[in-house]
């Protein structure tokens, strides 16, 4: 049995693509996933499974949501150990890390795309692309950042979802079974 964390993108934001966490937990539990938990309303799911194929789990969760709720949601599934590596690899100082966002990517982008994307900078935003994560520090706050997920997804040809440091820490804590 492996510990997984699924991150859903773009649910329960601004009244769109509403997903009840209780309903989602029940749906996923009935589908065979075990010890399903959710954390806050933004689509953080912790679960256990005997399935070793993360892509199969992503597709399973995505199809269950489509069938049950009627809309498609991008899903990223990580092993707990992978999320821990992402957290520990943050290149920023501890102060900056605590205020950073972790933009988790569906895969490691092409090196040429990383190089081209990294050329774009703004004075109030600092970011580093390492493996399958963009570590993003926005000195004036994420809401005022010139960067957004759509920019990185388009430029890097990946799917992405962002979580703040506090959420990452909580997910690691909750998944430490």
JSON list of C-alpha atoms in Angstrom, two decimals:
[
{"chain": "A", "resi": 1, "resn": "UNK", "atom": "CA", "xyz": [0.00, 0.00, 0.00]},
{"chain": "A", "resi": 2, "resn": "UNK", "atom": "CA", "xyz": [1.42, 3.35, -1.06]},
{"chain": "A", "resi": 3, "resn": "UNK", "atom": "CA", "xyz": [0.66, 6.84, 0.25]},
{"chain": "A", "resi": 4, "resn": "UNK", "atom": "CA", "xyz": [-0.41, 9.26, -2.46]},
{"chain": "A", "resi": 5, "resn": "UNK", "atom": "CA", "xyz": [-1.38, 12.90, -2.67]},
{"chain": "A", "resi": 6, "resn": "UNK", "atom": "CA", "xyz": [-3.63, 14.04, -5.52]},
{"chain": "A", "resi": 7, "resn": "UNK", "atom": "CA", "xyz": [-3.74, 17.72, -6.40]},
{"chain": "A", "resi": 8, "resn": "UNK", "atom": "CA", "xyz": [-6.74, 18.97, -8.37]},
{"chain": "A", "resi": 9, "resn": "UNK", "atom": "CA", "xyz": [-6.49, 22.16, -10.37]},
{"chain": "A", "resi": 10, "resn": "UNK", "atom": "CA", "xyz": [-9.09, 24.89, -10.45]},
{"chain": "A", "resi": 11, "resn": "UNK", "atom": "CA", "xyz": [-11.96, 23.56, -8.37]},
{"chain": "A", "resi": 12, "resn": "UNK", "atom": "CA", "xyz": [-14.11, 25.64, -6.00]},
{"chain": "A", "resi": 13, "resn": "UNK", "atom": "CA", "xyz": [-12.59, 28.88, -7.29]},
{"chain": "A", "resi": 14, "resn": "UNK", "atom": "CA", "xyz": [-14.92, 31.83, -7.71]},
{"chain": "A", "resi": 15, "resn": "UNK", "atom": "CA", "xyz": [-18.02, 29.62, -7.57]},
{"chain": "A", "resi": 16, "resn": "UNK", "atom": "CA", "xyz": [-16.95, 27.57, -10.58]},
{"chain": "A", "resi": 17, "resn": "UNK", "atom": "CA", "xyz": [-16.42, 23.82, -10.83]},
{"chain": "A", "resi": 18, "resn": "UNK", "atom": "CA", "xyz": [-17.83, 23.19, -7.37]},
{"chain": "A", "resi": 19, "resn": "UNK", "atom": "CA", "xyz": [-16.83, 19.93, -5.72]},
{"chain": "A", "resi": 20, "resn": "UNK", "atom": "CA", "xyz": [-18.03, 18.93, -2.28]},
{"chain": "A", "resi": 21, "resn": "UNK", "atom": "CA", "xyz": [-15.08, 17.40, -0.42]},
{"chain": "A", "resi": 22, "resn": "UNK", "atom": "CA", "xyz": [-17.38, 15.01, 1.47]},
{"chain": "A", "resi": 23, "resn": "UNK", "atom": "CA", "xyz": [-18.93, 13.85, -1.80]},
{"chain": "A", "resi": 24, "resn": "UNK", "atom": "CA", "xyz": [-15.47, 13.51, -3.35]},
{"chain": "A", "resi": 25, "resn": "UNK", "atom": "CA", "xyz": [-14.16, 11.44, -0.41]},
{"chain": "A", "resi": 26, "resn": "UNK", "atom": "CA", "xyz": [-17.15, 9.11, -0.68]},
{"chain": "A", "resi": 27, "resn": "UNK", "atom": "CA", "xyz": [-16.77, 8.80, -4.46]},
{"chain": "A", "resi": 28, "resn": "UNK", "atom": "CA", "xyz": [-13.06, 7.97, -4.25]},
{"chain": "A", "resi": 29, "resn": "UNK", "atom": "CA", "xyz": [-13.53, 5.55, -1.35]},
{"chain": "A", "resi": 30, "resn": "UNK", "atom": "CA", "xyz": [-16.23, 3.65, -3.23]},
{"chain": "A", "resi": 31, "resn": "UNK", "atom": "CA", "xyz": [-13.88, 3.42, -6.23]},
{"chain": "A", "resi": 32, "resn": "UNK", "atom": "CA", "xyz": [-11.36, 1.39, -4.24]},
{"chain": "A", "resi": 33, "resn": "UNK", "atom": "CA", "xyz": [-8.99, 4.05, -2.94]},
{"chain": "A", "resi": 34, "resn": "UNK", "atom": "CA", "xyz": [-8.34, 3.64, 0.77]},
{"chain": "A", "resi": 35, "resn": "UNK", "atom": "CA", "xyz": [-8.08, 6.00, 3.75]},
{"chain": "A", "resi": 36, "resn": "UNK", "atom": "CA", "xyz": [-9.22, 8.93, 1.62]},
{"chain": "A", "resi": 37, "resn": "UNK", "atom": "CA", "xyz": [-8.87, 12.35, 3.25]},
{"chain": "A", "resi": 38, "resn": "UNK", "atom": "CA", "xyz": [-9.19, 15.84, 1.85]},
{"chain": "A", "resi": 39, "resn": "UNK", "atom": "CA", "xyz": [-7.58, 19.04, 3.04]},
{"chain": "A", "resi": 40, "resn": "UNK", "atom": "CA", "xyz": [-9.34, 22.37, 2.50]},
{"chain": "A", "resi": 41, "resn": "UNK", "atom": "CA", "xyz": [-11.63, 23.02, -0.44]},
{"chain": "A", "resi": 42, "resn": "UNK", "atom": "CA", "xyz": [-8.98, 23.56, -3.12]},
{"chain": "A", "resi": 43, "resn": "UNK", "atom": "CA", "xyz": [-8.58, 19.93, -4.14]},
{"chain": "A", "resi": 44, "resn": "UNK", "atom": "CA", "xyz": [-5.97, 18.25, -1.98]},
{"chain": "A", "resi": 45, "resn": "UNK", "atom": "CA", "xyz": [-6.61, 14.53, -1.57]},
{"chain": "A", "resi": 46, "resn": "UNK", "atom": "CA", "xyz": [-4.61, 12.08, 0.50]},
{"chain": "A", "resi": 47, "resn": "UNK", "atom": "CA", "xyz": [-5.18, 8.37, -0.04]},
{"chain": "A", "resi": 48, "resn": "UNK", "atom": "CA", "xyz": [-3.63, 4.95, -0.15]},
{"chain": "A", "resi": 49, "resn": "UNK", "atom": "CA", "xyz": [-3.70, 2.45, -2.98]},
{"chain": "A", "resi": 50, "resn": "UNK", "atom": "CA", "xyz": [-2.14, -0.81, -4.11]},
{"chain": "A", "resi": 51, "resn": "UNK", "atom": "CA", "xyz": [-1.96, 0.65, -7.64]},
{"chain": "A", "resi": 52, "resn": "UNK", "atom": "CA", "xyz": [1.62, 1.58, -8.53]},
{"chain": "A", "resi": 53, "resn": "UNK", "atom": "CA", "xyz": [0.81, 3.53, -11.71]},
{"chain": "A", "resi": 54, "resn": "UNK", "atom": "CA", "xyz": [0.36, 7.24, -10.93]},
{"chain": "A", "resi": 55, "resn": "UNK", "atom": "CA", "xyz": [-0.95, 7.97, -14.43]},
{"chain": "A", "resi": 56, "resn": "UNK", "atom": "CA", "xyz": [-3.62, 5.30, -13.99]},
{"chain": "A", "resi": 57, "resn": "UNK", "atom": "CA", "xyz": [-4.60, 6.89, -10.67]},
{"chain": "A", "resi": 58, "resn": "UNK", "atom": "CA", "xyz": [-4.72, 10.37, -12.24]},
{"chain": "A", "resi": 59, "resn": "UNK", "atom": "CA", "xyz": [-6.96, 9.06, -15.03]},
{"chain": "A", "resi": 60, "resn": "UNK", "atom": "CA", "xyz": [-9.17, 7.19, -12.56]},
{"chain": "A", "resi": 61, "resn": "UNK", "atom": "CA", "xyz": [-9.73, 10.28, -10.39]},
{"chain": "A", "resi": 62, "resn": "UNK", "atom": "CA", "xyz": [-10.21, 12.53, -13.41]},
{"chain": "A", "resi": 63, "resn": "UNK", "atom": "CA", "xyz": [-12.80, 10.15, -14.94]},
{"chain": "A", "resi": 64, "resn": "UNK", "atom": "CA", "xyz": [-14.66, 9.75, -11.65]},
{"chain": "A", "resi": 65, "resn": "UNK", "atom": "CA", "xyz": [-14.93, 13.54, -11.30]},
{"chain": "A", "resi": 66, "resn": "UNK", "atom": "CA", "xyz": [-16.03, 13.94, -14.92]},
{"chain": "A", "resi": 67, "resn": "UNK", "atom": "CA", "xyz": [-18.69, 11.24, -14.58]},
{"chain": "A", "resi": 68, "resn": "UNK", "atom": "CA", "xyz": [-19.96, 12.33, -11.17]},
{"chain": "A", "resi": 69, "resn": "UNK", "atom": "CA", "xyz": [-19.61, 16.13, -11.23]},
{"chain": "A", "resi": 70, "resn": "UNK", "atom": "CA", "xyz": [-19.86, 16.68, -14.99]},
{"chain": "A", "resi": 71, "resn": "UNK", "atom": "CA", "xyz": [-16.63, 18.56, -15.71]},
{"chain": "A", "resi": 72, "resn": "UNK", "atom": "CA", "xyz": [-13.01, 17.80, -16.40]},
{"chain": "A", "resi": 73, "resn": "UNK", "atom": "CA", "xyz": [-10.37, 18.62, -13.80]},
{"chain": "A", "resi": 74, "resn": "UNK", "atom": "CA", "xyz": [-6.62, 18.27, -14.25]},
{"chain": "A", "resi": 75, "resn": "UNK", "atom": "CA", "xyz": [-5.25, 15.88, -11.61]},
{"chain": "A", "resi": 76, "resn": "UNK", "atom": "CA", "xyz": [-1.64, 15.40, -10.50]},
{"chain": "A", "resi": 77, "resn": "UNK", "atom": "CA", "xyz": [-0.82, 12.41, -8.31]},
{"chain": "A", "resi": 78, "resn": "UNK", "atom": "CA", "xyz": [2.39, 12.29, -6.31]},
{"chain": "A", "resi": 79, "resn": "UNK", "atom": "CA", "xyz": [3.86, 9.86, -3.87]},
{"chain": "A", "resi": 80, "resn": "UNK", "atom": "CA", "xyz": [4.27, 11.42, -0.45]},
{"chain": "A", "resi": 81, "resn": "UNK", "atom": "CA", "xyz": [8.05, 10.97, -0.87]},
{"chain": "A", "resi": 82, "resn": "UNK", "atom": "CA", "xyz": [7.96, 12.98, -4.12]},
{"chain": "A", "resi": 83, "resn": "UNK", "atom": "CA", "xyz": [6.17, 15.89, -2.46]},
{"chain": "A", "resi": 84, "resn": "UNK", "atom": "CA", "xyz": [8.70, 15.78, 0.35]},
{"chain": "A", "resi": 85, "resn": "UNK", "atom": "CA", "xyz": [11.58, 16.01, -2.17]},
{"chain": "A", "resi": 86, "resn": "UNK", "atom": "CA", "xyz": [9.89, 18.97, -3.88]},
{"chain": "A", "resi": 87, "resn": "UNK", "atom": "CA", "xyz": [9.50, 20.72, -0.53]},
{"chain": "A", "resi": 88, "resn": "UNK", "atom": "CA", "xyz": [13.07, 20.00, 0.59]},
{"chain": "A", "resi": 89, "resn": "UNK", "atom": "CA", "xyz": [14.57, 21.12, -2.75]},
{"chain": "A", "resi": 90, "resn": "UNK", "atom": "CA", "xyz": [13.20, 24.66, -2.47]},
{"chain": "A", "resi": 91, "resn": "UNK", "atom": "CA", "xyz": [16.14, 26.90, -3.41]},
{"chain": "A", "resi": 92, "resn": "UNK", "atom": "CA", "xyz": [14.97, 29.88, -1.36]},
{"chain": "A", "resi": 93, "resn": "UNK", "atom": "CA", "xyz": [15.97, 30.88, 2.16]},
{"chain": "A", "resi": 94, "resn": "UNK", "atom": "CA", "xyz": [13.61, 29.70, 4.91]},
{"chain": "A", "resi": 95, "resn": "UNK", "atom": "CA", "xyz": [11.98, 33.15, 5.18]},
{"chain": "A", "resi": 96, "resn": "UNK", "atom": "CA", "xyz": [11.34, 33.30, 1.46]},
{"chain": "A", "resi": 97, "resn": "UNK", "atom": "CA", "xyz": [10.30, 29.63, 1.34]},
{"chain": "A", "resi": 98, "resn": "UNK", "atom": "CA", "xyz": [7.53, 30.21, 3.90]},
{"chain": "A", "resi": 99, "resn": "UNK", "atom": "CA", "xyz": [5.99, 32.82, 1.58]},
{"chain": "A", "resi": 100, "resn": "UNK", "atom": "CA", "xyz": [6.56, 30.89, -1.64]},
{"chain": "A", "resi": 101, "resn": "UNK", "atom": "CA", "xyz": [4.30, 28.96, -3.95]},
{"chain": "A", "resi": 102, "resn": "UNK", "atom": "CA", "xyz": [5.17, 25.55, -5.26]},
{"chain": "A", "resi": 103, "resn": "UNK", "atom": "CA", "xyz": [3.97, 25.19, -8.85]},
{"chain": "A", "resi": 104, "resn": "UNK", "atom": "CA", "xyz": [3.97, 21.44, -9.35]},
{"chain": "A", "resi": 105, "resn": "UNK", "atom": "CA", "xyz": [4.30, 20.31, -12.95]},
{"chain": "A", "resi": 106, "resn": "UNK", "atom": "CA", "xyz": [2.88, 17.20, -14.60]},
{"chain": "A", "resi": 107, "resn": "UNK", "atom": "CA", "xyz": [6.35, 16.31, -15.86]},
{"chain": "A", "resi": 108, "resn": "UNK", "atom": "CA", "xyz": [9.85, 17.68, -16.18]},
{"chain": "A", "resi": 109, "resn": "UNK", "atom": "CA", "xyz": [9.83, 20.24, -19.01]},
{"chain": "A", "resi": 110, "resn": "UNK", "atom": "CA", "xyz": [12.17, 20.25, -21.97]},
{"chain": "A", "resi": 111, "resn": "UNK", "atom": "CA", "xyz": [15.47, 22.01, -21.15]},
{"chain": "A", "resi": 112, "resn": "UNK", "atom": "CA", "xyz": [15.12, 24.42, -24.07]},
{"chain": "A", "resi": 113, "resn": "UNK", "atom": "CA", "xyz": [11.64, 25.42, -22.92]},
{"chain": "A", "resi": 114, "resn": "UNK", "atom": "CA", "xyz": [12.97, 25.98, -19.39]},
{"chain": "A", "resi": 115, "resn": "UNK", "atom": "CA", "xyz": [15.74, 28.19, -20.76]},
{"chain": "A", "resi": 116, "resn": "UNK", "atom": "CA", "xyz": [13.36, 30.27, -22.87]},
{"chain": "A", "resi": 117, "resn": "UNK", "atom": "CA", "xyz": [10.77, 30.57, -20.09]},
{"chain": "A", "resi": 118, "resn": "UNK", "atom": "CA", "xyz": [13.41, 31.55, -17.52]},
{"chain": "A", "resi": 119, "resn": "UNK", "atom": "CA", "xyz": [14.38, 34.59, -19.58]},
{"chain": "A", "resi": 120, "resn": "UNK", "atom": "CA", "xyz": [11.14, 36.32, -18.57]},
{"chain": "A", "resi": 121, "resn": "UNK", "atom": "CA", "xyz": [11.50, 38.16, -15.25]},
{"chain": "A", "resi": 122, "resn": "UNK", "atom": "CA", "xyz": [9.67, 40.76, -13.23]},
{"chain": "A", "resi": 123, "resn": "UNK", "atom": "CA", "xyz": [11.15, 42.85, -10.38]},
{"chain": "A", "resi": 124, "resn": "UNK", "atom": "CA", "xyz": [8.67, 41.67, -7.72]},
{"chain": "A", "resi": 125, "resn": "UNK", "atom": "CA", "xyz": [8.72, 37.97, -8.62]},
{"chain": "A", "resi": 126, "resn": "UNK", "atom": "CA", "xyz": [11.51, 35.45, -8.23]},
{"chain": "A", "resi": 127, "resn": "UNK", "atom": "CA", "xyz": [11.26, 31.90, -9.49]},
{"chain": "A", "resi": 128, "resn": "UNK", "atom": "CA", "xyz": [13.37, 28.85, -10.12]},
{"chain": "A", "resi": 129, "resn": "UNK", "atom": "CA", "xyz": [12.41, 25.88, -12.27]},
{"chain": "A", "resi": 130, "resn": "UNK", "atom": "CA", "xyz": [13.87, 22.69, -10.84]},
{"chain": "A", "resi": 131, "resn": "UNK", "atom": "CA", "xyz": [12.78, 19.30, -12.16]},
{"chain": "A", "resi": 132, "resn": "UNK", "atom": "CA", "xyz": [8.98, 19.12, -11.89]},
{"chain": "A", "resi": 133, "resn": "UNK", "atom": "CA", "xyz": [8.44, 22.23, -9.75]},
{"chain": "A", "resi": 134, "resn": "UNK", "atom": "CA", "xyz": [8.57, 25.98, -10.15]},
{"chain": "A", "resi": 135, "resn": "UNK", "atom": "CA", "xyz": [9.42, 27.66, -6.87]},
{"chain": "A", "resi": 136, "resn": "UNK", "atom": "CA", "xyz": [7.72, 31.04, -7.04]},
{"chain": "A", "resi": 137, "resn": "UNK", "atom": "CA", "xyz": [8.23, 33.89, -4.59]},
{"chain": "A", "resi": 138, "resn": "UNK", "atom": "CA", "xyz": [6.04, 36.95, -5.12]},
{"chain": "A", "resi": 139, "resn": "UNK", "atom": "CA", "xyz": [7.13, 39.82, -2.89]},
{"chain": "A", "resi": 140, "resn": "UNK", "atom": "CA", "xyz": [3.78, 41.59, -3.34]},
{"chain": "A", "resi": 141, "resn": "UNK", "atom": "CA", "xyz": [1.69, 38.41, -3.07]},
{"chain": "A", "resi": 142, "resn": "UNK", "atom": "CA", "xyz": [0.56, 35.76, -5.53]},
{"chain": "A", "resi": 143, "resn": "UNK", "atom": "CA", "xyz": [-2.53, 37.74, -6.52]},
{"chain": "A", "resi": 144, "resn": "UNK", "atom": "CA", "xyz": [-0.37, 40.63, -7.71]},
{"chain": "A", "resi": 145, "resn": "UNK", "atom": "CA", "xyz": [2.22, 38.51, -9.49]},
{"chain": "A", "resi": 146, "resn": "UNK", "atom": "CA", "xyz": [2.74, 39.03, -13.21]},
{"chain": "A", "resi": 147, "resn": "UNK", "atom": "CA", "xyz": [3.07, 35.23, -13.55]},
{"chain": "A", "resi": 148, "resn": "UNK", "atom": "CA", "xyz": [0.23, 32.74, -13.49]},
{"chain": "A", "resi": 149, "resn": "UNK", "atom": "CA", "xyz": [-0.26, 29.03, -14.08]},
{"chain": "A", "resi": 150, "resn": "UNK", "atom": "CA", "xyz": [-1.45, 29.54, -17.65]},
{"chain": "A", "resi": 151, "resn": "UNK", "atom": "CA", "xyz": [1.79, 31.31, -18.54]},
{"chain": "A", "resi": 152, "resn": "UNK", "atom": "CA", "xyz": [3.96, 28.49, -17.21]},
{"chain": "A", "resi": 153, "resn": "UNK", "atom": "CA", "xyz": [1.77, 25.74, -18.66]},
{"chain": "A", "resi": 154, "resn": "UNK", "atom": "CA", "xyz": [1.82, 27.30, -22.11]},
{"chain": "A", "resi": 155, "resn": "UNK", "atom": "CA", "xyz": [5.54, 28.12, -22.14]},
{"chain": "A", "resi": 156, "resn": "UNK", "atom": "CA", "xyz": [6.67, 24.79, -20.65]},
{"chain": "A", "resi": 157, "resn": "UNK", "atom": "CA", "xyz": [4.06, 22.59, -22.38]},
{"chain": "A", "resi": 158, "resn": "UNK", "atom": "CA", "xyz": [2.93, 20.98, -19.10]},
{"chain": "A", "resi": 159, "resn": "UNK", "atom": "CA", "xyz": [-0.04, 20.92, -16.76]},
{"chain": "A", "resi": 160, "resn": "UNK", "atom": "CA", "xyz": [0.51, 22.63, -13.42]},
{"chain": "A", "resi": 161, "resn": "UNK", "atom": "CA", "xyz": [-1.11, 23.35, -10.10]},
{"chain": "A", "resi": 162, "resn": "UNK", "atom": "CA", "xyz": [0.12, 25.64, -7.33]},
{"chain": "A", "resi": 163, "resn": "UNK", "atom": "CA", "xyz": [0.09, 25.30, -3.56]},
{"chain": "A", "resi": 164, "resn": "UNK", "atom": "CA", "xyz": [1.51, 27.63, -0.93]},
{"chain": "A", "resi": 165, "resn": "UNK", "atom": "CA", "xyz": [4.13, 26.49, 1.56]},
{"chain": "A", "resi": 166, "resn": "UNK", "atom": "CA", "xyz": [1.64, 26.16, 4.42]},
{"chain": "A", "resi": 167, "resn": "UNK", "atom": "CA", "xyz": [-0.49, 23.74, 2.36]},
{"chain": "A", "resi": 168, "resn": "UNK", "atom": "CA", "xyz": [2.54, 21.65, 1.36]},
{"chain": "A", "resi": 169, "resn": "UNK", "atom": "CA", "xyz": [3.63, 21.39, 5.00]},
{"chain": "A", "resi": 170, "resn": "UNK", "atom": "CA", "xyz": [0.12, 20.34, 6.06]},
{"chain": "A", "resi": 171, "resn": "UNK", "atom": "CA", "xyz": [-0.16, 17.73, 3.29]},
{"chain": "A", "resi": 172, "resn": "UNK", "atom": "CA", "xyz": [3.18, 16.23, 4.31]},
{"chain": "A", "resi": 173, "resn": "UNK", "atom": "CA", "xyz": [2.07, 16.17, 7.93]},
{"chain": "A", "resi": 174, "resn": "UNK", "atom": "CA", "xyz": [-1.30, 14.56, 7.16]},
{"chain": "A", "resi": 175, "resn": "UNK", "atom": "CA", "xyz": [0.22, 11.96, 4.86]},
{"chain": "A", "resi": 176, "resn": "UNK", "atom": "CA", "xyz": [2.86, 10.85, 7.36]},
{"chain": "A", "resi": 177, "resn": "UNK", "atom": "CA", "xyz": [1.01, 7.65, 8.20]}
]
